[in-house]
Coordinates of N, CA and C in Angstrom, one line a residue:
X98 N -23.9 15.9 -27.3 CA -23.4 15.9 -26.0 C -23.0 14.5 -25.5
X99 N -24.1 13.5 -26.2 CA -22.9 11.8 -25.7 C -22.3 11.6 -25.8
X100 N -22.0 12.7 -27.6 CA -21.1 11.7 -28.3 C -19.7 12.5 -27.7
X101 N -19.9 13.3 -27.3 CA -18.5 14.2 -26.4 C -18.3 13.7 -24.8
X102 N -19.3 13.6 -24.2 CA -19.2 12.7 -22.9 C -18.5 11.0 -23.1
X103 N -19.0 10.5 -24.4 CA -18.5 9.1 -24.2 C -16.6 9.5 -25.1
X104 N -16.6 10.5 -25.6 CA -15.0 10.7 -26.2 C -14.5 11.1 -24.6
X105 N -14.5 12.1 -23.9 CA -14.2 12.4 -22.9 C -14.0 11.2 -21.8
X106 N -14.6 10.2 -21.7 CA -14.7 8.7 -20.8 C -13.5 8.5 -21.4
X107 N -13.3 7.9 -22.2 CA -12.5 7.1 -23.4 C -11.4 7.9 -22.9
X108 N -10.9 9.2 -23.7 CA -9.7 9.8 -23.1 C -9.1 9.7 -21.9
X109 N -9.8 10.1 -21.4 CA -9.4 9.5 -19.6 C -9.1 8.3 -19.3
X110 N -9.9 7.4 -19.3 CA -9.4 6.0 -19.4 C -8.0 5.5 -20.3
X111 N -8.0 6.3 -21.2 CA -6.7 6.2 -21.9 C -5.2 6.9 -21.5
X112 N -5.6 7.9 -20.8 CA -4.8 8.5 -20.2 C -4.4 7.9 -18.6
X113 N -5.1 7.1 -17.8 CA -5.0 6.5 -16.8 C -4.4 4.9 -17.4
X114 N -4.5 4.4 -18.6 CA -3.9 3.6 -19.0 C -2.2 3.9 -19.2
X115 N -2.3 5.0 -19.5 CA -0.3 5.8 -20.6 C -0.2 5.6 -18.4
X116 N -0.7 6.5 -18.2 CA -0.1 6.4 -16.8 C 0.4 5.4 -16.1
X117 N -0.9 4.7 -16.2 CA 0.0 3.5 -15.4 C 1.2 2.4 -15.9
X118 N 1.2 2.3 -17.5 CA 2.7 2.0 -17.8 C 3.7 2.4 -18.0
X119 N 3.2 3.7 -18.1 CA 4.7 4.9 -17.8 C 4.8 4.3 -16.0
X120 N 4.4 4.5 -14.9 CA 4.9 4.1 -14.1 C 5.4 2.7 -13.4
X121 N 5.0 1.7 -14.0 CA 5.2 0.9 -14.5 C 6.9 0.5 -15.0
X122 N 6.5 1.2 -16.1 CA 8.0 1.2 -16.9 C 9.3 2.2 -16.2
X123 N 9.0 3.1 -15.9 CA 9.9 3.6 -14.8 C 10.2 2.8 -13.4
X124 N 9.3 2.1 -12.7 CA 9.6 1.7 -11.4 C 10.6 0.3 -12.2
X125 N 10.0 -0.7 -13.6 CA 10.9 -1.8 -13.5 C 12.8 -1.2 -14.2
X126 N 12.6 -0.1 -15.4 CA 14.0 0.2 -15.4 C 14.6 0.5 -14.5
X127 N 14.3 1.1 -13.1 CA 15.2 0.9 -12.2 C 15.8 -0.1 -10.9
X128 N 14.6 -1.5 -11.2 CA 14.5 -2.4 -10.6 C 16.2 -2.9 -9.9
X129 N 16.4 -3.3 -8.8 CA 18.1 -3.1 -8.7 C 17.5 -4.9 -7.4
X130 N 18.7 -5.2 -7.3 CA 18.8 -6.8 -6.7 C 18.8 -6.7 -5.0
X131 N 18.4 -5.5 -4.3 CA 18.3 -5.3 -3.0 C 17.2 -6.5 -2.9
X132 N 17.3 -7.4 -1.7 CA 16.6 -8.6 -1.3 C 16.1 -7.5 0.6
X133 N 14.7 -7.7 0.4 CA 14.0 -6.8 2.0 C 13.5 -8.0 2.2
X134 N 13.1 -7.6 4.2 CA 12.4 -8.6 5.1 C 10.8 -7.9 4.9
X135 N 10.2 -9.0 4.6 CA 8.8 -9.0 5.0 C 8.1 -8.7 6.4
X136 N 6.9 -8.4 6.9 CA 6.7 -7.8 7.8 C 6.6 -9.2 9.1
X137 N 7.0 -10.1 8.7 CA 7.3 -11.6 9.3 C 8.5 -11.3 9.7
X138 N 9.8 -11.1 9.4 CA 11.2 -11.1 9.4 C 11.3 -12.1 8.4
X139 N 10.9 -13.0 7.8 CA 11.1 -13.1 6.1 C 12.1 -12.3 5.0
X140 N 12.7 -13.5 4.1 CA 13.2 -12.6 3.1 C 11.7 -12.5 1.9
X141 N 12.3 -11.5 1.3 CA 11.9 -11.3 0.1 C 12.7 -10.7 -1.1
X142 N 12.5 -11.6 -2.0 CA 13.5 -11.8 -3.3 C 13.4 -10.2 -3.9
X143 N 14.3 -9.7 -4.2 CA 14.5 -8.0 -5.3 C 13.3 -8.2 -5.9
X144 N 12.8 -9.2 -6.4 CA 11.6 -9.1 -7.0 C 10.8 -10.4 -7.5
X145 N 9.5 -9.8 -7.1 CA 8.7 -11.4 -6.9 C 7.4 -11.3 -7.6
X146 N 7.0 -12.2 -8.1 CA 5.5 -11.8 -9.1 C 5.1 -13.3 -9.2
X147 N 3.6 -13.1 -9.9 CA 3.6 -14.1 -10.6 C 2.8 -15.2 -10.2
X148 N 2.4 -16.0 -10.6 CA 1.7 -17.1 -10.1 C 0.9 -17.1 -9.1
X149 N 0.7 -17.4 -7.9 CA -0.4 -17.2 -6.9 C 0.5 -16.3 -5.8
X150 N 1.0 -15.6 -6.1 CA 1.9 -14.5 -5.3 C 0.9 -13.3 -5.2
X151 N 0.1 -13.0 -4.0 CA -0.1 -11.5 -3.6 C 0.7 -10.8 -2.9
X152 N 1.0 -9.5 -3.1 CA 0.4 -8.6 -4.5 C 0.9 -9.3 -6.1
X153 N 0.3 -8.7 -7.0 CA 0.3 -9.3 -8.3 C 2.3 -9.3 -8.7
X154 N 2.7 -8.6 -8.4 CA 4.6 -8.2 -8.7 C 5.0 -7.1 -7.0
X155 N 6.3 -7.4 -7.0 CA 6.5 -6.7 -5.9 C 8.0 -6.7 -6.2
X156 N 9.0 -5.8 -6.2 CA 10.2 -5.3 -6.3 C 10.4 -4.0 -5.8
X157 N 11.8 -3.6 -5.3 CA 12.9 -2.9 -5.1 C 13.5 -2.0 -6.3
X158 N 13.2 -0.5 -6.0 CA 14.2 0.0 -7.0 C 14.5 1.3 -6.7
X159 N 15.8 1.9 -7.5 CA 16.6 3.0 -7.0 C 16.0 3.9 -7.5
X160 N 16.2 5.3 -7.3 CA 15.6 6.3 -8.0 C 14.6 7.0 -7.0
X161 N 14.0 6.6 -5.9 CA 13.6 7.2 -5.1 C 13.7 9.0 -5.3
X162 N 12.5 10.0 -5.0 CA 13.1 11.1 -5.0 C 13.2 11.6 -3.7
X163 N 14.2 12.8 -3.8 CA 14.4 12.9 -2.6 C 14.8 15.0 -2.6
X164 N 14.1 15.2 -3.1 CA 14.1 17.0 -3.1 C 14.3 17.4 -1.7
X165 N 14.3 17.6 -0.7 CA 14.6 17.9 0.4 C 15.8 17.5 0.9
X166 N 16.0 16.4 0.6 CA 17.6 16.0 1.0 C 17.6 15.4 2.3
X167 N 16.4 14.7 2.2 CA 16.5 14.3 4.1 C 17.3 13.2 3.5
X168 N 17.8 12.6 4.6 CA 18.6 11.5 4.9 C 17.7 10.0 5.3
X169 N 17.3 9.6 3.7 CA 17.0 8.6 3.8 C 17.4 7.5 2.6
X170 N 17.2 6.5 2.2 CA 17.5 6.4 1.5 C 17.1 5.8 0.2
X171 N 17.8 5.5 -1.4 CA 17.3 6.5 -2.7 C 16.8 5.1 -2.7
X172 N 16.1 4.0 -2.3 CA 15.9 2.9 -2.6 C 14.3 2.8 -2.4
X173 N 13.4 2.4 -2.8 CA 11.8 1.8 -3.0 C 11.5 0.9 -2.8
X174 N 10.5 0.4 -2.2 CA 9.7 -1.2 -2.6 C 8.5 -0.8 -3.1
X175 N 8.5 -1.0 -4.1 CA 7.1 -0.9 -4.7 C 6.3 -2.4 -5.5
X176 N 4.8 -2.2 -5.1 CA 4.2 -3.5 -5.6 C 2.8 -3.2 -6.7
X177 N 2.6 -3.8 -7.5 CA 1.2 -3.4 -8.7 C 0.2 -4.7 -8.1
X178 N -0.8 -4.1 -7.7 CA -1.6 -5.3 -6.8 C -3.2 -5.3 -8.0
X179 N -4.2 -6.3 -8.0 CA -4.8 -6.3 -8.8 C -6.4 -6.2 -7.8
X180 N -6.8 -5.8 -6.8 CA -8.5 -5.6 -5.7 C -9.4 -5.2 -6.4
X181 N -10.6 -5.6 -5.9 CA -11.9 -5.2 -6.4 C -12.1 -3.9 -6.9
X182 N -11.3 -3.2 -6.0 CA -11.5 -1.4 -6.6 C -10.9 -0.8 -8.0
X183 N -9.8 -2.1 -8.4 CA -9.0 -2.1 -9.8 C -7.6 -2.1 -9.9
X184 N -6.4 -1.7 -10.8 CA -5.1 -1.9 -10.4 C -4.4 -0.4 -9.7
X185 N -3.8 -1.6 -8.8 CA -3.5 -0.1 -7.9 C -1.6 -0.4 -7.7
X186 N -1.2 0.6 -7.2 CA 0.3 1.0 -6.9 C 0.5 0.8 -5.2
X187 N 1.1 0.1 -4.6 CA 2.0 0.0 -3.2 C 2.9 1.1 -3.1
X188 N 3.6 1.6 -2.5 CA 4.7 2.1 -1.6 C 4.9 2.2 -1.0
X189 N 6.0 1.4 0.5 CA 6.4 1.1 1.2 C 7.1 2.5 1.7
X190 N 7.3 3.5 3.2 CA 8.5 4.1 3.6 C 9.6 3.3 3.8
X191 N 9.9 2.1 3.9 CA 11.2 1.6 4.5 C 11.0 0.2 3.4
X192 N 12.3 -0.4 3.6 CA 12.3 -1.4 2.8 C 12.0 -2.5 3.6
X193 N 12.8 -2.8 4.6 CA 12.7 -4.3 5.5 C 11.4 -3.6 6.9
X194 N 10.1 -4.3 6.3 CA 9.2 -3.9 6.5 C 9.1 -4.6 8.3
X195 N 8.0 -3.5 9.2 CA 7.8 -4.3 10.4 C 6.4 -4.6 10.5
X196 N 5.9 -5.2 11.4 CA 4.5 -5.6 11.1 C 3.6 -4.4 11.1
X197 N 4.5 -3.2 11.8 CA 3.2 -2.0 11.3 C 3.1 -1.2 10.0
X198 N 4.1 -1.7 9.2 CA 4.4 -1.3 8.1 C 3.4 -1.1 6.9
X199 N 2.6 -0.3 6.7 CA 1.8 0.0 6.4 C 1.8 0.6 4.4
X200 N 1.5 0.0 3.6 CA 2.1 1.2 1.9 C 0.9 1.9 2.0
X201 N 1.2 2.7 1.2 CA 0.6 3.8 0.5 C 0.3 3.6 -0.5
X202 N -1.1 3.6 -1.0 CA -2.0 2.7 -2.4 C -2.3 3.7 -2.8
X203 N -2.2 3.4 -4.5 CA -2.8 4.5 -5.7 C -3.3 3.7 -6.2
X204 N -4.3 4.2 -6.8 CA -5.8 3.7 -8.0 C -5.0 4.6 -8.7
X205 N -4.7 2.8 -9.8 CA -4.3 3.5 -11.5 C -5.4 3.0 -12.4
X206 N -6.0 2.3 -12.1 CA -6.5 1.9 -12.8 C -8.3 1.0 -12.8
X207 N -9.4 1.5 -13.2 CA -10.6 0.5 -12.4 C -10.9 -0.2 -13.7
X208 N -12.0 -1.3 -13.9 CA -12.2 -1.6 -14.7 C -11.3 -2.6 -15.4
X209 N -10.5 -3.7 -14.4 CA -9.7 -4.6 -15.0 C -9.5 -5.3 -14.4
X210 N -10.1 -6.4 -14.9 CA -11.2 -7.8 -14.8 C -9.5 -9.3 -14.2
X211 N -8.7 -9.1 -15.4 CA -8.0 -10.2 -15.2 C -6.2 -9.2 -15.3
X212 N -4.9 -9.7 -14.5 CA -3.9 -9.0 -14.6 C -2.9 -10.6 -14.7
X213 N -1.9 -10.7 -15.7 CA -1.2 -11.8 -16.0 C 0.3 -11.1 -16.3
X214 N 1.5 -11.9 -15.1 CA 2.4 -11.4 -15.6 C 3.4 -12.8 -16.0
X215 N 4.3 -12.7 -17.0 CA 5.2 -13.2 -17.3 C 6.8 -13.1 -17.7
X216 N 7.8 -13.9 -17.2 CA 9.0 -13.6 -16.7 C 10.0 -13.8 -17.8
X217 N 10.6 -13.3 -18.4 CA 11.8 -14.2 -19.5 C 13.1 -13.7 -18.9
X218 N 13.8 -14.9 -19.2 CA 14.6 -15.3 -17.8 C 16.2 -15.1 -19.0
X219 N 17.3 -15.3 -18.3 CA 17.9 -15.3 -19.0 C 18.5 -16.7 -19.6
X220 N 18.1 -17.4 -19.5 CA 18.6 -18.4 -20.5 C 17.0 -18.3 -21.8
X221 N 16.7 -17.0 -22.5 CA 15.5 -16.9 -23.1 C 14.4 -17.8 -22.7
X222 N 14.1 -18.0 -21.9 CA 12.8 -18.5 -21.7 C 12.0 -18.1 -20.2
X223 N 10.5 -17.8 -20.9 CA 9.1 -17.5 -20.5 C 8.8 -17.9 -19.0
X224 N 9.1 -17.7 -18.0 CA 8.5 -17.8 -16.9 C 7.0 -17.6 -16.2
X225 N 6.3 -18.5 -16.1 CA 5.2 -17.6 -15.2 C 5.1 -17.2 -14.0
X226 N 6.2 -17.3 -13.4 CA 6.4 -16.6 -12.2 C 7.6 -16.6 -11.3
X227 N 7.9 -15.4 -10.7 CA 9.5 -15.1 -9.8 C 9.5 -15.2 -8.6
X228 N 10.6 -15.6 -8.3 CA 11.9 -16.0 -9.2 C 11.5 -17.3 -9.3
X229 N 11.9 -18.2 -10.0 CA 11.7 -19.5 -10.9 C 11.9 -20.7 -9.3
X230 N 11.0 -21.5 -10.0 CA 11.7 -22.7 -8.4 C 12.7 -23.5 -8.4
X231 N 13.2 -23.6 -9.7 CA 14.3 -24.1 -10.3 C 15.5 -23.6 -10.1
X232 N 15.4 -22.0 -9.6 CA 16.7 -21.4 -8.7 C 17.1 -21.6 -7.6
X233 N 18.1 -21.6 -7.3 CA 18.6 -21.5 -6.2 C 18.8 -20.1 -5.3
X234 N 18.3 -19.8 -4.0 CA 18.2 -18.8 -3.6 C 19.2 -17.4 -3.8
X235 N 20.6 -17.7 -3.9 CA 22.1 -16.7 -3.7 C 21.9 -16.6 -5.5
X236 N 21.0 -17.5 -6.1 CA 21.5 -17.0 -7.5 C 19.9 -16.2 -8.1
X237 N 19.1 -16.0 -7.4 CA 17.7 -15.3 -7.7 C 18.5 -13.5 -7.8
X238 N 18.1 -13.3 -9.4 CA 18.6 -11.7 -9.6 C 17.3 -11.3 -10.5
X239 N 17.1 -10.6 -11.1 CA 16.2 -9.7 -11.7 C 16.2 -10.6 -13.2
X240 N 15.2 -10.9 -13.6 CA 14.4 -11.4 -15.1 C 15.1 -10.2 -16.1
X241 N 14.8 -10.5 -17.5 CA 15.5 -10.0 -18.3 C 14.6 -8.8 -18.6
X242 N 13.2 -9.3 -18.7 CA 11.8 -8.3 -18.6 C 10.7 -9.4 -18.4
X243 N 10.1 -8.0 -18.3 CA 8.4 -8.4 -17.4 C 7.4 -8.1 -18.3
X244 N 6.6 -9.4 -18.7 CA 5.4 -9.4 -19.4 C 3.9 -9.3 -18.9
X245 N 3.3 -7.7 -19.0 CA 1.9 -7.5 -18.3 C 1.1 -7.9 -19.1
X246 N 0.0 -8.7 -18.9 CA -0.8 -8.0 -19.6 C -2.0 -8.1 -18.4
X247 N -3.3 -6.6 -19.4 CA -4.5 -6.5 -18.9 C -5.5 -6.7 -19.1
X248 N -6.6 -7.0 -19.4 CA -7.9 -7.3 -19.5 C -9.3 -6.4 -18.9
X249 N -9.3 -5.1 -20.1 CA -10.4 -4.5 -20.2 C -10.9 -4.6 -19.9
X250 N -12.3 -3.9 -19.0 CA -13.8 -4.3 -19.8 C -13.7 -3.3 -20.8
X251 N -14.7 -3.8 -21.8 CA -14.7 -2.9 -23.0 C -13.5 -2.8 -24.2
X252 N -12.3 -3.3 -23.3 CA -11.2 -3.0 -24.1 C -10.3 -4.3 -24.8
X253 N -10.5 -5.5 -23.8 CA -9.8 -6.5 -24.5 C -8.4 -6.7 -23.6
X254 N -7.4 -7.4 -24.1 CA -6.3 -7.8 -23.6 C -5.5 -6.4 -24.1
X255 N -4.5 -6.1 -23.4 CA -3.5 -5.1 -23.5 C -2.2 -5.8 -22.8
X256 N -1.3 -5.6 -23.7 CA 0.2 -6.6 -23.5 C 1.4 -5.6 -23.6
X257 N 1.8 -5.5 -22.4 CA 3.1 -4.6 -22.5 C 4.6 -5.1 -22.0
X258 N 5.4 -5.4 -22.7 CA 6.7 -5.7 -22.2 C 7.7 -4.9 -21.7
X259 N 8.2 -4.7 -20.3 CA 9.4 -4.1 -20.2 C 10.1 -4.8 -19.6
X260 N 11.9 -4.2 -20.3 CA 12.9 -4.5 -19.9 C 13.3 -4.2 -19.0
X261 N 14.2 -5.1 -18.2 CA 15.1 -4.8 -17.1 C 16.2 -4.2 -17.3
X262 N 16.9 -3.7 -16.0 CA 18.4 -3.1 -16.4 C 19.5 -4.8 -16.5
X263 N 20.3 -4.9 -17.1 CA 21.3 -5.8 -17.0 C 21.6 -6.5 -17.9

């Protein structure tokens, strides 16, 4: 019976891992260059990560669903934040946020200690964080892909690369 309770742990945990880079990987392939106001009236870059930037990544993307057909629009802001409770998912209703602007949090993930992302840009090279300071603002567009990785307990580092559209 432990040895089925600790396979059943394991599973799940493994399954809340596929999940959260399947979502993941879906929200960055549709990552798109819409630039939103922060709930300052601030810009914010199509997509920002990285270095001492809370939340851990934060971007814009198309694909929104919309089965009802209300009239809004097919655009996202979504952000992967790293809190004591573990890695969790943002979702914004509107893009250019106001100070009551409130996301909607999901627990994908507990049990992860350290979250590192990194940028490769398109002149092939490694960024640790977006958009680069070396840019200039009218020319900040979307990295070529985004390098996660996680840090288990129990499990170790886990490294996953996805690509951008472009």
């Amino acid at each position: 019976l432990d040895n089925r309770r600790a396979v059943e742990d394991q599973s799940s945990r493994m399954r809340a891992l596929q999940t959260a880079f399947l979502l993941i990987g879906r929200d960055l392939t549709q990552a798109t260059t819409r630039w939103v106001r922060d709930e300052l009236g601030g810009d914010l870059a199509p997509l920002k990560g990285g270095g001492s930037f809370i939340p851990l990544l934060e971007f814009t993307h198309t694909g929104q669903r919309n089965p009802a057909g209300a009239r809004r629009s097919y655009l996202e802001r979504v952000a992967y934040h790293l809190e004591s409770e573990g890695f969790s998912r943002w979702r914004w209703q509107v893009l250019d946020r106001a100070q009551d602007s409130v996301p909607k949090k999901r627990l994908l993930l507990t049990g992860v200690r350290e979250a590192k992302l990194r940028f490769f840009d398109y002149d092939n090279q490694w960024q640790d964080s977006w958009p680069p300071a070396q840019l200039e603002e009218q020319d900040v567009g979307l990295p070529r892909a985004v390098e996660i990785t996680l840090e288990l307990d129990g499990w170790g580092r886990i490294t996953r690369v996805f690509a951008l559209p472009g």
